[in-house]
Each structure stands twice: as structure tokens, then as C-alpha cells.
Amino acid sequence: PAPAPGLDPALDAAPLVLALALFPGLVLCCVGPLTCYHANLVATNRTTVEEIKGTYEDRNPFSNGCWLNCRARLCSPLPRSNIVRPGAGRRRSGGAGLTAGPDDPEDEV
């Protein structure tokens, strides 16, 4: 009887294929539970600290139900960032310094 074809000939020919097939599975096993945990936090309108401390074990007064919580978190516009990026101002014509912007008091001469 001839040996049944299996994975051995394919793995002998291309072991990199096995590694490339297992890596996404390993990443999914690590990131999948984290994604589910945070999806639960969004659906119940809680933070990680509230979840760990058990602040709202019985009833969360800020929860509007799963659908409205997810819609509010995923579909609402993002708030404006307070992070100041370097180089976001405009350069003065005579020097290398940045100005504060159009309301710079030095512009009014």
C-alpha cells in the first residue's frame, strides 16, 4: 500500500509556509481575547478601572444599552486633540522661530 498523502511532503518542501500560517493564528490567540474584552467594555459603557474595581456591578447609570453605547463610541465624531505638534505653527519670514498663530501679539504692529 502506498503512503497516504499528507502534510509532510508539503512541509518538507516549504517549511516557511507552515510558519507563515501559524503566526497569524498565534497573533489571533493573543489579540482576540483582548478585543472581546474591550468590545464588552464599549457595549456596557465602562472603563477598565470601573471593570476591575467592580464599580457598577449591579447597574451602570451611564449605560444606554448595548446598541446606543456602541453607536455613541464608534459613530460619534472624535473630539479635537489637545496635543501640540511640533512644527504646527507658521515660520516667520526673517527667522527660524515658530509663532503662536494668527493671534500672535507680535504680528500687530
Short mmCIF file of C-alpha atoms in Angstrom, two decimals:
data_model
loop_
_atom_site.label_atom_id
_atom_site.label_comp_id
_atom_site.label_asym_id
_atom_site.label_seq_id
_atom_site.Cartn_x
_atom_site.Cartn_y
_atom_site.Cartn_z
CA PRO A 1 0.00 0.00 0.00
CA ALA A 2 1.19 3.48 -0.91
CA PRO A 3 1.50 6.05 1.88
CA ALA A 4 -1.40 8.44 2.10
CA PRO A 5 -0.58 11.99 1.04
CA GLY A 6 -0.37 14.33 3.98
CA LEU A 7 1.30 17.48 5.15
CA ASP A 8 4.78 16.00 5.46
CA PRO A 9 5.79 16.38 1.79
CA ALA A 10 4.39 19.91 1.70
CA LEU A 11 6.18 20.88 4.93
CA ASP A 12 9.44 19.37 3.74
CA ALA A 13 9.17 21.38 0.54
CA ALA A 14 8.23 24.71 2.17
CA PRO A 15 8.61 24.98 5.99
CA LEU A 16 8.18 28.75 5.69
CA VAL A 17 4.57 28.18 4.65
CA LEU A 18 3.86 26.50 7.98
CA ALA A 19 5.48 29.34 9.90
CA LEU A 20 3.52 31.93 7.93
CA ALA A 21 0.31 30.00 8.57
CA LEU A 22 0.90 29.64 12.32
CA PHE A 23 1.96 33.23 13.01
CA PRO A 24 -1.46 34.83 12.29
CA GLY A 25 -3.09 32.14 14.44
CA LEU A 26 -0.76 32.96 17.32
CA VAL A 27 -1.46 36.68 16.96
CA LEU A 28 -5.20 36.00 16.86
CA CYS A 29 -4.98 33.91 20.05
CA CYS A 30 -3.28 36.84 21.81
CA VAL A 31 -5.27 39.76 20.41
CA GLY A 32 -8.68 38.07 20.14
CA PRO A 33 -9.48 37.91 23.87
CA LEU A 34 -8.27 41.49 24.33
CA THR A 35 -10.58 42.62 21.52
CA CYS A 36 -13.53 40.79 23.07
CA TYR A 37 -12.80 42.30 26.50
CA HIS A 38 -12.74 45.84 25.13
CA ALA A 39 -15.82 45.24 22.97
CA ASN A 40 -17.61 44.25 26.19
CA LEU A 41 -16.40 47.47 27.86
CA VAL A 42 -17.74 49.55 24.96
CA ALA A 43 -21.06 47.70 24.93
CA THR A 44 -21.57 48.25 28.66
CA ASN A 45 -20.14 51.82 28.65
CA ARG A 46 -17.48 51.14 31.28
CA THR A 47 -13.78 51.88 31.64
CA THR A 48 -11.13 49.32 32.51
CA VAL A 49 -10.79 50.79 36.02
CA GLU A 50 -14.56 50.51 36.62
CA GLU A 51 -14.44 46.90 35.43
CA ILE A 52 -11.52 45.96 37.68
CA LYS A 53 -12.86 47.71 40.78
CA GLY A 54 -16.41 46.49 40.16
CA THR A 55 -17.80 50.00 40.47
CA TYR A 56 -21.08 49.26 38.67
CA GLU A 57 -21.70 45.59 39.38
CA ASP A 58 -25.47 45.88 39.61
CA ARG A 59 -26.41 48.72 37.30
CA ASN A 60 -24.33 51.24 35.40
CA PRO A 61 -26.17 54.60 35.46
CA PHE A 62 -24.22 55.75 32.38
CA SER A 63 -25.18 52.81 30.17
CA ASN A 64 -27.77 53.44 27.46
CA GLY A 65 -28.00 49.84 26.29
CA CYS A 66 -25.64 47.91 24.06
CA TRP A 67 -26.73 49.42 20.72
CA LEU A 68 -26.65 53.07 21.82
CA ASN A 69 -23.37 52.61 23.72
CA CYS A 70 -21.67 51.12 20.66
CA ARG A 71 -23.15 53.76 18.36
CA ALA A 72 -22.05 56.60 20.65
CA ARG A 73 -18.49 55.27 20.90
CA LEU A 74 -17.96 54.12 17.31
CA CYS A 75 -20.01 56.58 15.22
CA SER A 76 -19.66 59.91 17.00
CA PRO A 77 -17.08 62.45 15.79
CA LEU A 78 -13.73 62.47 17.54
CA PRO A 79 -13.05 65.35 19.92
CA ARG A 80 -10.38 67.84 18.94
CA SER A 81 -6.93 66.79 20.13
CA ASN A 82 -5.09 68.83 22.76
CA ILE A 83 -1.71 67.54 21.62
CA VAL A 84 0.53 70.29 20.30
CA ARG A 85 2.51 69.01 17.36
CA PRO A 86 5.95 70.45 16.73
CA GLY A 87 6.06 72.44 13.52
CA ALA A 88 2.32 73.10 13.53
CA GLY A 89 2.82 76.87 13.67
CA ARG A 90 3.95 79.06 10.81
CA ARG A 91 7.50 80.29 10.36
CA ARG A 92 8.41 83.95 10.48
CA SER A 93 9.88 85.33 7.32
CA GLY A 94 13.04 86.62 8.97
CA GLY A 95 13.93 83.85 11.41
CA ALA A 96 13.68 80.19 12.26
CA GLY A 97 11.31 80.57 15.23
CA LEU A 98 7.68 79.49 15.23
CA THR A 99 4.89 81.89 16.04
CA ALA A 100 1.89 81.12 18.17
CA GLY A 101 -0.52 81.55 15.28
CA PRO A 102 -2.74 84.22 13.76
CA ASP A 103 -3.49 85.80 17.15
CA ASP A 104 0.21 86.35 17.91
CA PRO A 105 0.54 89.82 19.54
CA GLU A 106 3.82 90.46 17.75
CA ASP A 107 2.01 90.40 14.39
CA GLU A 108 0.07 93.54 15.30
CA VAL A 109 2.49 96.38 14.59
#
